[in-house]
Amino acid sequence: MNALRPVITLLNQHTVTDIVTQAWEILENTGVQIEHGETFHVLADSGLPVIKNQRVGFPRHRCEPFLATVPATFFLFERDLETRIPIGGDAVHYDPGSAAVYWLDPGADDHRRATAADCMLLAQLTEKLDGYHIQSTGVVPSDVLEDFADCLRLIYPLVFCRKPVITGTFRKSSFKIMHRMLSVIAGSPELLRTHPLAVFDCCPSPPLKWSDLTGAALMDCARAGIPVEMVSMPLAGATAPVTLIGSVIQHTAESLSGAVIHQIAAPGAPIIWGGSPAAFDMRHGTTPMGAMETMMIDLAYSQVGKYLGFPTHAYMACSDAKLPDYQAGLESGIGAVLAALAGINIVSGPGFLNYENTHSPEKIIQDHDACALAYRLIQGMTVHADPDVPALLHRLADTGDFLSDPSTRKLHRRELSPAGKAVFRGSMDQWRNQGRPLSRDLAHAVLQALAEQDSPRLDPGRTQALVEILLQEADNLHIAKAIREILQATCIHV
Amino acid sequence: MKDLLQKAFNAVMDGDSELARDTAEAWLAAGGSPLDLVNQALTPGIREVGRLWEDGEYFLPELVSGAEAMKTAMIVLEPAMVQTDTGTSGSRVILIGTVCGDIHDIGKSLVATMLKANGFQVVDLGADVAPERFLRAFHDHHAALICMSALLTTTMTGIPELIRLFESSGVRSQVAFMAGGAPVTRKWASEAGVDYYGDSAVDAVRIATDHFRRRNG
């Protein structure tokens, strides 16, 4: 029996309801700009008022019935369509952050543009790290036409990793291609609908706007039954009110409007209350993910999302540091722990440096350790009937020999977690004898060891089907030759 | 008049646009030369704002509001400056915009405001600007410098795309490019064929000043 699942909540109930009330007030009076023509018309046809031009009002009394169909929990599936991961309640799952454009090679001290080969390495690495229950299309390959990068980067997680994947589109026409690719893995579009293998990120543009691309993505995903992760990203003081609560209110308004669009398109389709807000850095004009205020906004909006009955997501466990150093550990570790305490269902961010711009395989290893600590924390303390503690102490009070007691041997693995692989807990002499390794050195060694392990691949038949889909589209863009070469170079035989 | 100069200086320092406008109007009503107010109060004010920002005492809100105050005063003064033939020169025209696909314009707008406040003639094309629009505006305004911004990693590739368009149109040598934005780095900008990389609005002003000084001799 657990004594308590530790939790953190930032807001009292009155504040939560007040945030929601103010968000609806904004939605009714100011409305949201809807760029995507079909979405705009669907909303208007559903009785929502057009305030002006493309700005649609979302009156609470008309919209809340649409939200009644939001599923509080759903399952993501691994590619065997049997292993399932619950998304909802207080379940916590970490995944390496999504869509970095830079890559920090192990041992390197500068970042470079990410490539398709890095997509492959990331998928293989995530496959081998059990603490990451979900993977992501973590980098944007620079060695391919921008318009094709979203489709190309999806093949790597599908081929090299069994876990469900967080991804998204860079252009409207990519959805059909990516849906076809996912359907190949599931076996059919119908099986994909009942066994979702991927989550698509859809980001409203702050303040209060769904762009042509993201409006289309919301509709497409809803209709196909592919879960959507709404990633509202207010920047406190820049694209949102400077007050933290003000940013949460804006986040709530943007997310409520997205959920209404989504549920009108397909009632009951799975949707996640996510985000990537930041406390705008007033000196550097950057979006610090490691700022405490950023994490406070994350915790607060996820609390609002839970109150409204949504599964939740956040970009946490990531850092603004440029190398996997003290700052990286500090920011990522705090983020990982807070996200777990808040019971955020999908936590994207491990591996990220440089805001959300750079992935580091060494940091993916280090953050895996941080996530393990966070998992341990929310596991909480277990009350054991055996051993009876007064009796144990009565028996061992004279010798103090707890180490050899059967109760220790029986329970130590459950009670005391071992050190992470990028954490050094040995003695000073051991540290000296091992060449004085820093955490980054340890992570580097883990990477080398993992590289020696085989990584299970998708079967040749489905791999070939994915390749054909990609090449067909590449042919339309007149880049088939380049894509063939990239696939060959990344161990996907054409 | 000395009191008005101090007020205008303070208006920029305090980011008080209303005071800046009122002071500029009072200055003209009192028969003051618009150029004197610019040179003796507004420009020293914005330079002091920039200095305090670089010293870490001012943050972006102070920087932006100071530049806005200066802009507000300039709007009052400009008609009078044109009448006295002291308007901004076409040789200091800068185009600025956020690249195609990127609707985020905080950084871009800040740079535009600072450039305007420092006397450049800035044509702000806004956000999500198609490369062809940049090219058309270049021809229309005879710009010598183009500033491009991207906030998203997924849209920064619009920067080299724009430069390629200018190359293929045969006008690349007639204009210099400056790039900035959260995901853009000096190294990346250099590899993308950008002439200048600016890591802040103040940096952008310094680069533009140096560029036009070299260009115009």
XYZ file of C-alpha atoms in Angstrom:
711
model
C 0.000 0.000 0.000
C 1.338 3.421 -0.897
C 1.311 6.007 1.859
C 0.666 8.766 -0.662
C 1.245 9.623 -4.287
C 3.100 12.921 -3.981
C 1.527 15.679 -6.031
C 2.023 19.347 -6.670
C -0.712 21.833 -7.434
C -0.072 25.506 -7.977
C -3.585 26.844 -8.035
C -6.469 26.690 -5.630
C -9.828 25.602 -6.983
C -11.232 29.109 -7.062
C -8.333 30.311 -9.223
C -8.750 27.407 -11.634
C -12.426 28.125 -12.175
C -11.679 31.835 -12.460
C -9.078 31.132 -15.183
C -11.606 29.071 -17.104
C -14.288 31.744 -16.714
C -11.970 34.473 -17.994
C -10.845 32.283 -20.900
C -14.472 31.807 -21.987
C -15.025 35.547 -21.631
C -12.109 36.150 -24.025
C -13.386 33.507 -26.417
C -16.854 35.036 -26.495
C -15.896 38.708 -26.705
C -12.597 38.715 -28.589
C -12.763 35.370 -30.321
C -10.067 33.490 -32.192
C -8.718 34.096 -35.669
C -9.303 31.069 -37.861
C -7.188 31.144 -41.014
C -8.147 27.769 -42.412
C -11.152 28.242 -44.661
C -12.843 24.904 -44.061
C -12.418 25.173 -40.296
C -13.885 28.664 -40.377
C -16.938 27.470 -42.283
C -17.427 24.417 -40.072
C -17.443 26.655 -37.002
C -19.832 29.122 -38.583
C -22.114 26.276 -39.685
C -22.082 24.993 -36.107
C -23.621 28.232 -34.935
C -20.551 30.024 -33.656
C -20.686 33.773 -34.319
C -18.269 35.501 -36.671
C -17.041 38.560 -34.785
C -15.163 40.121 -37.704
C -13.282 38.902 -40.760
C -11.749 35.554 -39.800
C -12.321 35.992 -36.064
C -14.827 33.559 -34.604
C -16.489 33.851 -31.198
C -16.749 30.826 -28.944
C -19.624 31.503 -26.508
C -19.391 29.186 -23.529
C -22.998 28.052 -23.581
C -22.682 26.955 -27.205
C -19.231 25.400 -26.915
C -19.364 23.406 -23.702
C -21.698 20.762 -25.191
C -19.078 20.096 -27.899
C -16.467 19.483 -25.210
C -18.589 16.895 -23.440
C -17.253 14.282 -25.867
C -13.550 14.794 -25.067
C -12.165 11.436 -23.883
C -10.486 11.769 -20.491
C -8.257 8.792 -21.245
C -7.200 6.901 -24.335
C -4.439 4.505 -25.311
C -1.459 4.862 -27.578
C -0.116 1.665 -29.075
C 3.280 0.298 -29.921
C 3.641 -1.068 -33.399
C 2.669 -4.598 -32.325
C -0.804 -3.083 -31.682
C -0.887 -4.963 -28.382
C 1.342 -3.041 -26.007
C -0.679 -0.043 -24.995
C 0.123 3.084 -23.070
C -2.611 4.873 -21.127
C -2.807 8.612 -21.724
C -4.860 10.227 -19.000
C -5.320 10.307 -15.246
C -2.011 10.801 -13.499
C 0.027 8.456 -15.720
C 3.379 10.036 -16.635
C 5.325 9.224 -19.809
C 8.486 10.942 -20.990
C 9.609 11.231 -24.588
C 12.616 12.944 -26.165
C 11.612 16.435 -27.291
C 10.362 16.978 -30.812
C 11.584 19.039 -33.805
C 15.030 20.339 -32.898
C 17.054 21.629 -35.824
C 20.493 21.195 -34.286
C 22.389 18.176 -33.027
C 25.208 17.988 -30.504
C 27.461 15.056 -31.306
C 28.835 13.097 -28.335
C 31.974 14.810 -27.107
C 31.477 17.834 -29.365
C 31.421 21.374 -28.070
C 29.374 22.948 -30.845
C 26.033 22.235 -32.421
C 25.507 21.366 -36.069
C 22.425 21.097 -38.274
C 20.586 17.844 -37.730
C 20.394 15.295 -40.530
C 18.386 12.234 -41.482
C 21.120 10.065 -39.950
C 20.416 11.753 -36.616
C 16.727 10.859 -36.977
C 17.787 7.231 -37.265
C 20.141 7.419 -34.269
C 17.478 9.073 -32.133
C 14.920 6.376 -32.934
C 17.415 3.593 -32.211
C 18.422 5.221 -28.949
C 14.840 5.738 -27.766
C 14.090 2.111 -28.559
C 16.791 1.000 -26.129
C 15.862 3.258 -23.220
C 12.961 1.757 -21.266
C 12.200 4.921 -19.332
C 11.007 6.619 -22.504
C 7.612 5.094 -23.166
C 7.039 7.251 -26.231
C 9.372 8.464 -28.976
C 9.313 11.555 -31.167
C 10.357 12.790 -34.556
C 12.920 14.645 -32.529
C 14.907 16.491 -35.170
C 14.249 18.224 -38.460
C 16.689 16.852 -41.045
C 18.504 19.600 -42.919
C 19.721 17.357 -45.736
C 16.322 17.297 -47.390
C 13.963 19.861 -48.859
C 12.102 21.602 -46.042
C 8.741 20.674 -47.548
C 9.626 17.001 -47.305
C 11.311 16.958 -43.896
C 8.143 16.118 -41.931
C 7.446 13.015 -44.028
C 11.045 11.820 -44.204
C 11.667 12.122 -40.492
C 8.657 9.914 -39.736
C 10.093 6.835 -41.430
C 12.911 6.513 -38.880
C 10.814 6.083 -35.731
C 8.532 3.721 -37.628
C 11.387 1.533 -38.831
C 13.796 1.686 -35.897
C 11.593 1.917 -32.792
C 8.474 0.129 -31.617
C 7.106 2.919 -29.452
C 4.321 5.346 -30.346
C 5.588 8.590 -31.799
C 4.961 12.298 -31.252
C 5.136 14.082 -34.589
C 3.464 16.759 -36.695
C 3.166 18.313 -40.124
C 5.097 21.227 -41.649
C 2.667 21.641 -44.551
C -0.955 20.712 -45.084
C -0.383 18.170 -47.819
C 1.931 16.120 -45.608
C -0.911 14.834 -43.460
C -2.181 12.419 -46.092
C 1.293 11.003 -46.670
C 2.032 10.610 -42.976
C -1.402 9.071 -42.412
C -0.671 6.538 -45.159
C 2.675 5.713 -43.545
C 1.076 5.157 -40.155
C -1.690 3.080 -41.736
C 0.970 0.785 -43.192
C 2.245 0.093 -39.679
C -1.250 -0.395 -38.220
C -2.448 -2.486 -41.166
C -5.256 -0.156 -42.258
C -6.690 3.305 -41.553
C -9.420 1.634 -39.504
C -6.911 -0.165 -37.288
C -4.936 3.051 -36.976
C -8.077 4.762 -35.717
C -8.674 2.125 -33.031
C -4.964 1.684 -32.274
C -3.338 5.113 -32.531
C 0.405 4.885 -33.099
C 1.162 8.577 -33.193
C 0.212 11.933 -31.743
C 0.302 15.031 -33.943
C 1.299 18.356 -32.406
C -0.919 21.288 -33.426
C 0.232 24.721 -32.271
C -2.037 27.761 -32.140
C -0.209 31.018 -32.807
C -0.240 33.371 -29.852
C -2.322 35.292 -29.252
C -5.604 33.611 -30.192
C -5.026 32.307 -33.679
C -5.216 28.957 -35.452
C -3.195 29.209 -38.655
C -4.093 27.667 -41.976
C -1.709 24.751 -41.318
C -2.708 24.036 -37.725
C -6.425 24.517 -38.328
C -6.229 21.950 -41.112
C -4.176 19.602 -38.940
C -6.763 19.744 -36.145
C -9.525 18.766 -38.559
C -7.516 16.111 -40.407
C -6.322 14.402 -37.236
C -9.777 14.452 -35.648
C -11.380 12.832 -38.664
C -8.663 10.180 -38.924
C -8.786 9.413 -35.202
C -5.148 10.393 -34.739
C -4.675 11.983 -31.322
C -3.890 15.680 -31.339
C -1.644 17.409 -28.864
C -2.562 21.077 -28.691
C 0.637 23.006 -28.062
C -0.365 26.504 -27.055
C 2.723 28.623 -26.474
C 2.071 31.949 -24.822
C 5.272 33.873 -24.156
C 4.628 35.806 -20.964
C 5.333 39.461 -21.637
C 5.848 39.037 -25.382
C 2.961 37.255 -27.078
C 0.868 36.955 -23.936
C 0.195 38.940 -20.765
C 3.279 39.347 -18.589
C 1.513 37.889 -15.566
C 1.849 34.151 -15.205
C -1.860 33.723 -14.545
C -2.589 35.912 -17.594
C -0.545 33.571 -19.762
C -2.421 30.588 -18.360
C -5.720 32.292 -19.164
C -4.565 32.873 -22.755
C -3.369 29.267 -22.951
C -6.763 28.116 -21.706
C -8.611 30.204 -24.278
C -6.455 28.977 -27.174
C -6.728 25.369 -26.068
C -10.471 25.493 -25.471
C -10.978 26.900 -28.960
C -8.794 24.140 -30.443
C -10.703 21.479 -28.582
C -14.023 22.871 -29.812
C -12.810 22.804 -33.422
C -11.502 19.279 -32.947
C -14.633 17.872 -31.310
C -16.924 19.482 -33.861
C -14.870 17.785 -36.590
C -15.057 14.385 -34.896
C -16.843 14.051 -31.558
C -14.960 11.806 -29.173
C -11.664 11.918 -31.060
C -8.663 11.837 -28.708
C -7.097 15.188 -27.870
C -4.453 16.292 -25.389
C -4.238 19.548 -23.452
C -0.592 20.387 -24.103
C 1.644 23.363 -24.411
C 5.022 24.958 -24.731
C 4.664 28.291 -22.988
C 7.626 30.295 -21.795
C 8.427 33.229 -19.606
C 9.934 35.533 -22.213
C 13.499 36.478 -21.304
C 13.430 40.251 -21.100
C 17.164 40.559 -21.681
C 17.860 38.153 -24.497
C 14.457 37.939 -26.156
C 14.572 34.178 -25.870
C 12.142 31.539 -24.700
C 13.749 29.909 -21.672
C 12.371 26.461 -21.021
C 14.425 26.159 -17.854
C 12.993 29.264 -16.198
C 11.014 28.513 -13.065
C 8.209 30.766 -14.321
C 7.978 28.701 -17.511
C 7.549 25.586 -15.436
C 5.009 27.331 -13.202
C 2.907 28.161 -16.264
C 3.254 24.507 -17.349
C 2.059 23.224 -13.997
C -0.817 25.684 -13.856
C -2.145 25.023 -17.369
C -1.908 21.271 -16.872
C -3.927 21.679 -13.676
C -6.543 23.553 -15.684
C -6.496 20.807 -18.314
C -7.042 18.115 -15.704
C -9.872 20.119 -14.184
C -11.510 20.228 -17.607
C -11.082 16.494 -18.062
C -8.336 16.373 -20.694
C -5.222 14.227 -20.892
C -2.238 16.543 -20.528
C 1.154 17.256 -22.044
C 4.033 19.676 -21.468
C 7.478 20.476 -22.788
C 9.479 19.971 -19.609
C 12.658 18.156 -18.585
C 14.600 20.258 -21.053
C 17.193 22.996 -20.756
C 18.476 26.216 -22.259
C 22.125 25.239 -21.673
C 24.299 24.752 -24.736
C 26.113 21.694 -23.409
C 25.048 18.881 -21.067
C 26.453 20.687 -18.038
C 25.298 21.734 -14.569
C 22.687 24.118 -15.960
C 21.324 21.376 -18.185
C 20.992 18.976 -15.270
C 19.509 21.586 -12.981
C 16.819 22.737 -15.383
C 15.988 19.341 -16.826
C 15.975 17.594 -13.468
C 13.662 20.137 -11.893
C 11.383 19.965 -14.920
C 11.254 16.167 -14.908
C 10.382 16.053 -11.216
C 7.788 18.817 -11.318
C 6.077 17.287 -14.351
C 5.856 13.955 -12.579
C 4.492 15.543 -9.412
C 1.865 17.318 -11.498
C 0.866 14.041 -13.133
C 1.378 15.393 -16.648
C 0.683 12.507 -19.013
C 3.169 13.205 -21.803
C 6.349 15.064 -20.946
C 8.320 16.002 -24.052
C 11.746 17.479 -23.615
C 14.443 15.031 -22.538
C 17.526 15.487 -24.681
C 16.761 19.094 -25.464
C 19.331 21.836 -25.058
C 19.328 25.405 -26.316
C 15.604 26.033 -25.601
C 14.015 23.410 -27.849
C 16.502 23.774 -30.680
C 19.207 21.168 -30.104
C 19.132 17.463 -29.352
C 22.003 15.819 -27.562
C 22.216 12.016 -27.376
C 24.364 12.324 -24.250
C 21.687 14.412 -22.610
C 19.041 11.881 -23.623
C 20.981 9.401 -21.485
C 21.372 11.862 -18.629
C 17.718 12.885 -18.726
C 16.737 9.229 -18.720
C 18.300 9.106 -15.260
C 16.414 12.245 -14.237
C 13.162 10.682 -15.399
C 13.951 7.555 -13.380
C 14.336 9.695 -10.264
C 11.028 11.380 -10.991
C 9.290 8.041 -11.524
C 10.696 6.884 -8.197
C 9.405 9.968 -6.464
C 5.824 9.588 -7.663
C 5.901 5.908 -6.823
C 5.946 7.284 -3.292
C 6.618 5.420 -0.089
C 5.180 1.947 0.343
C 3.817 0.797 3.661
C 4.963 -2.823 4.090
C 3.352 -5.200 6.554
C 6.514 -7.261 6.446
C 8.935 -6.653 8.007
C 7.273 -5.500 11.174
C 9.590 -2.610 12.006
C 9.442 -2.720 15.839
C 10.109 -6.479 15.727
C 12.963 -6.000 13.251
C 14.622 -3.375 15.395
C 14.127 -5.464 18.518
C 15.894 -8.345 16.758
C 18.752 -6.336 15.275
C 19.256 -3.590 17.827
C 22.422 -5.190 19.204
C 24.135 -6.216 15.951
C 22.835 -3.519 13.632
C 23.239 -5.995 10.824
C 20.452 -4.903 8.518
C 22.483 -5.570 5.396
C 22.344 -9.319 5.705
C 18.792 -9.467 6.985
C 16.404 -11.309 4.626
C 14.028 -8.362 4.600
C 16.737 -6.168 3.111
C 17.524 -8.641 0.375
C 13.842 -9.068 -0.363
C 12.925 -5.421 -0.566
C 15.981 -3.321 -1.406
C 15.360 -3.343 -5.158
C 11.847 -2.038 -4.636
C 12.757 0.481 -1.982
C 16.163 1.785 -3.090
C 16.703 2.512 -6.750
C 20.211 2.074 -8.155
C 22.151 5.034 -9.481
C 21.530 6.122 -13.040
C 24.133 5.275 -15.620
C 25.211 8.869 -16.073
C 25.438 9.384 -12.318
C 28.607 8.626 -10.370
C 28.025 7.451 -6.822
C 31.303 5.625 -6.306
C 33.993 6.700 -3.888
C 36.629 9.311 -4.610
C 39.223 6.623 -5.213
C 36.941 4.791 -7.613
C 36.302 8.039 -9.426
C 40.010 8.752 -9.746
C 40.717 5.198 -10.874
C 38.065 5.439 -13.562
C 39.654 8.525 -15.091
C 37.656 11.166 -13.149
C 34.576 10.901 -15.354
C 31.980 13.641 -15.466
C 28.328 12.840 -16.066
C 28.738 13.611 -19.750
C 31.618 11.127 -20.002
C 29.484 8.455 -18.379
C 26.647 9.196 -20.780
C 29.072 8.964 -23.677
C 30.159 5.517 -22.491
C 26.529 4.409 -22.225
C 25.950 5.543 -25.797
C 28.913 3.512 -26.982
C 27.628 0.444 -25.160
C 24.120 0.870 -26.552
C 25.489 1.255 -30.070
C 26.808 -2.278 -29.780
C 23.315 -3.632 -29.118
C 21.113 -4.697 -31.985
C 18.039 -2.642 -32.545
C 14.871 -4.391 -33.690
C 13.722 -3.178 -37.085
C 10.409 -3.112 -38.825
C 9.866 -6.101 -41.113
C 11.089 -5.712 -44.717
C 7.592 -5.786 -46.234
C 6.246 -2.798 -44.321
C 9.572 -0.997 -44.589
C 9.361 -1.300 -48.363
C 5.785 0.000 -48.317
C 6.913 3.068 -46.360
C 9.771 3.644 -48.780
C 7.387 3.489 -51.734
C 5.095 6.085 -50.180
C 8.038 8.396 -49.554
C 9.528 7.925 -53.005
C 6.191 8.551 -54.664
C 5.921 11.898 -52.930
C 9.612 12.649 -53.481
C 9.094 12.001 -57.157
C 6.339 14.629 -57.197
C 8.820 17.097 -55.701
C 11.581 16.003 -58.105
C 13.842 14.885 -55.261
C 13.472 11.112 -55.538
C 17.156 10.544 -56.305
C 18.272 12.512 -53.233
C 15.776 10.713 -51.010
C 16.923 7.307 -52.302
C 20.489 8.232 -51.396
C 19.509 9.459 -47.937
C 17.502 6.304 -47.230
C 20.346 4.076 -48.400
C 22.808 5.995 -46.256
C 20.576 5.524 -43.228
C 20.251 1.761 -43.533
C 16.843 1.773 -45.212
C 17.357 -0.186 -48.378
C 15.470 0.991 -51.402
C 13.251 75.489 -24.434
C 15.883 73.823 -22.298
C 13.109 72.412 -20.168
C 11.512 70.871 -23.259
C 14.792 69.264 -24.296
C 15.068 67.645 -20.877
C 11.439 66.509 -21.057
C 11.975 64.905 -24.468
C 15.114 63.166 -23.230
C 13.244 61.886 -20.168
C 10.293 60.779 -22.290
C 12.557 58.449 -24.251
C 14.367 57.269 -21.141
C 11.074 56.546 -19.379
C 9.361 55.116 -22.466
C 6.580 57.698 -22.151
C 5.129 58.060 -25.666
C 2.458 60.505 -24.572
C 5.030 62.842 -23.023
C 7.244 62.471 -26.108
C 4.393 63.497 -28.422
C 3.299 66.429 -26.219
C 6.858 67.649 -25.872
C 7.517 67.469 -29.611
C 4.325 69.413 -30.285
C 5.237 72.020 -27.673
C 8.721 72.309 -29.164
C 7.397 73.034 -32.630
C 4.754 75.416 -31.260
C 7.525 77.338 -29.549
C 9.310 77.687 -32.882
C 12.058 75.182 -32.180
C 13.934 73.437 -34.989
C 12.839 69.791 -35.280
C 16.401 68.735 -35.980
C 17.584 70.344 -32.748
C 15.103 68.295 -30.715
C 16.247 65.146 -32.490
C 19.943 65.853 -32.081
C 19.929 67.351 -28.606
C 17.310 65.247 -26.830
C 15.790 62.307 -28.667
C 18.949 60.758 -30.100
C 20.924 61.169 -26.858
C 17.919 59.652 -25.091
C 17.742 56.549 -27.266
C 21.523 56.159 -27.090
C 21.333 56.263 -23.306
C 18.550 53.670 -23.407
C 20.793 51.477 -25.561
C 23.717 51.964 -23.187
C 21.641 51.022 -20.158
C 20.391 47.973 -22.013
C 23.914 46.889 -22.829
C 24.923 47.483 -19.203
C 22.160 45.135 -18.105
C 20.161 47.816 -16.313
C 17.417 48.054 -18.901
C 15.488 45.079 -20.245
C 13.515 44.617 -23.437
C 10.352 46.384 -22.193
C 12.405 49.529 -21.418
C 14.197 49.226 -24.752
C 10.977 48.851 -26.728
C 9.049 51.565 -24.922
C 11.996 53.971 -25.250
C 12.130 53.362 -28.993
C 8.343 53.730 -29.230
C 8.533 57.079 -27.444
C 11.172 58.248 -29.878
C 9.095 57.052 -32.816
C 6.063 58.903 -31.504
C 8.035 62.137 -31.258
C 9.435 61.574 -34.754
C 5.926 61.256 -36.184
C 5.202 64.766 -34.865
C 8.524 66.160 -36.071
C 8.813 64.524 -39.490
C 6.425 66.822 -41.431
C 8.363 69.826 -40.161
C 11.640 68.132 -40.994
C 10.517 67.496 -44.565
C 9.546 71.171 -44.919
C 13.022 72.168 -43.834
C 14.557 69.559 -46.135
C 16.189 67.575 -43.392
C 14.254 64.366 -43.903
C 15.785 60.920 -43.892
C 17.803 60.018 -46.917
C 16.747 57.283 -49.303
C 20.269 55.928 -49.132
C 19.535 54.477 -45.681
C 16.547 52.352 -46.645
C 16.188 49.015 -44.876
C 13.622 46.318 -45.614
C 12.643 44.110 -42.721
C 10.315 41.129 -42.365
C 9.783 37.708 -40.842
C 10.396 35.006 -43.397
C 7.713 33.041 -45.163
C 5.744 30.702 -42.920
C 6.707 32.446 -39.694
C 4.057 34.629 -38.164
C 6.090 35.579 -35.101
C 7.235 39.155 -35.287
C 8.260 40.243 -31.802
C 11.976 40.309 -32.522
C 11.491 41.702 -35.991
C 9.267 44.525 -34.751
C 11.715 45.366 -32.003
C 14.583 45.602 -34.487
C 12.437 47.704 -36.832
C 11.535 50.071 -34.019
C 15.144 50.460 -32.939
C 16.320 51.040 -36.497
C 13.638 53.670 -37.037
C 14.481 55.288 -33.746
C 18.067 55.533 -34.929
C 17.147 57.385 -38.086
C 16.986 54.634 -40.674
C 14.172 54.583 -43.183
C 12.624 51.230 -42.413
C 10.087 49.489 -44.608
C 8.480 46.878 -42.365
C 6.943 44.149 -44.522
C 5.455 42.400 -41.491
C 5.401 38.694 -40.756
C 5.172 35.631 -42.979
C 6.614 37.513 -45.954
C 6.942 35.625 -49.238
C 10.371 35.889 -50.905
C 8.789 37.504 -53.960
C 7.418 40.287 -51.756
C 10.884 41.001 -50.420
C 12.168 41.178 -54.004
C 9.357 43.458 -55.125
C 9.894 45.767 -52.152
C 13.631 45.822 -52.832
C 12.950 47.158 -56.320
C 10.255 49.577 -55.126
C 12.279 51.123 -52.320
C 15.861 50.705 -53.550
C 16.810 49.174 -50.245
C 20.466 48.578 -49.441
C 19.945 46.270 -46.491
C 17.399 43.521 -45.887
C 16.798 42.247 -42.375
C 15.179 38.841 -42.017
C 13.934 37.209 -38.866
C 12.756 33.701 -38.007
C 11.554 32.486 -34.618
C 10.816 28.900 -35.544
C 13.306 26.224 -36.385
C 10.958 25.031 -39.071
C 10.854 28.363 -40.887
C 14.455 29.538 -40.674
C 15.180 27.830 -43.970
C 13.210 30.671 -45.537
C 16.326 32.803 -45.062
C 18.615 31.003 -47.557
C 15.609 30.570 -49.829
C 15.213 34.343 -49.983
C 18.887 34.852 -50.734
C 18.708 32.273 -53.511
C 15.839 34.224 -55.072
C 17.946 37.395 -55.101
C 20.819 35.437 -56.640
C 18.675 33.964 -59.357
C 17.209 37.417 -60.049
C 20.700 38.849 -60.532
C 20.438 41.480 -57.792
C 22.236 39.770 -54.922
C 25.271 42.052 -55.196
C 23.126 45.168 -54.834
C 21.951 44.442 -51.336
C 23.247 43.096 -48.047
C 21.326 40.682 -45.817
C 21.147 40.617 -42.057
C 19.470 37.753 -40.169
C 18.414 37.121 -36.612
C 15.883 35.311 -34.475
C 15.938 32.753 -31.693
C 17.082 29.669 -33.638
C 19.507 31.544 -35.938
C 23.188 31.410 -35.031
C 26.167 33.287 -36.463
C 27.537 30.055 -37.935
C 24.239 29.037 -39.453
C 23.714 32.514 -40.893
C 27.152 32.475 -42.437
C 26.547 29.074 -44.007
C 23.192 30.310 -45.303
C 24.929 33.107 -47.197
C 23.830 35.931 -44.909
C 26.145 38.950 -44.727
C 25.433 39.970 -41.153
C 24.139 38.203 -38.092
C 22.553 40.307 -35.357
C 22.014 38.811 -31.931
C 19.973 41.695 -30.526
C 18.149 44.830 -31.609
C 21.005 46.980 -30.369
C 23.440 44.799 -32.308
C 21.289 45.240 -35.427
C 21.496 49.024 -35.110
C 25.279 48.867 -34.757
C 25.597 46.608 -37.791
C 23.294 48.771 -39.909
C 25.155 51.920 -38.894
C 28.495 50.346 -39.827
C 27.087 48.999 -43.072
C 25.764 52.332 -44.278
C 28.858 54.173 -43.093
C 31.021 51.893 -45.229
C 28.604 51.926 -48.124
C 28.029 55.652 -48.221
C 31.599 56.485 -47.400
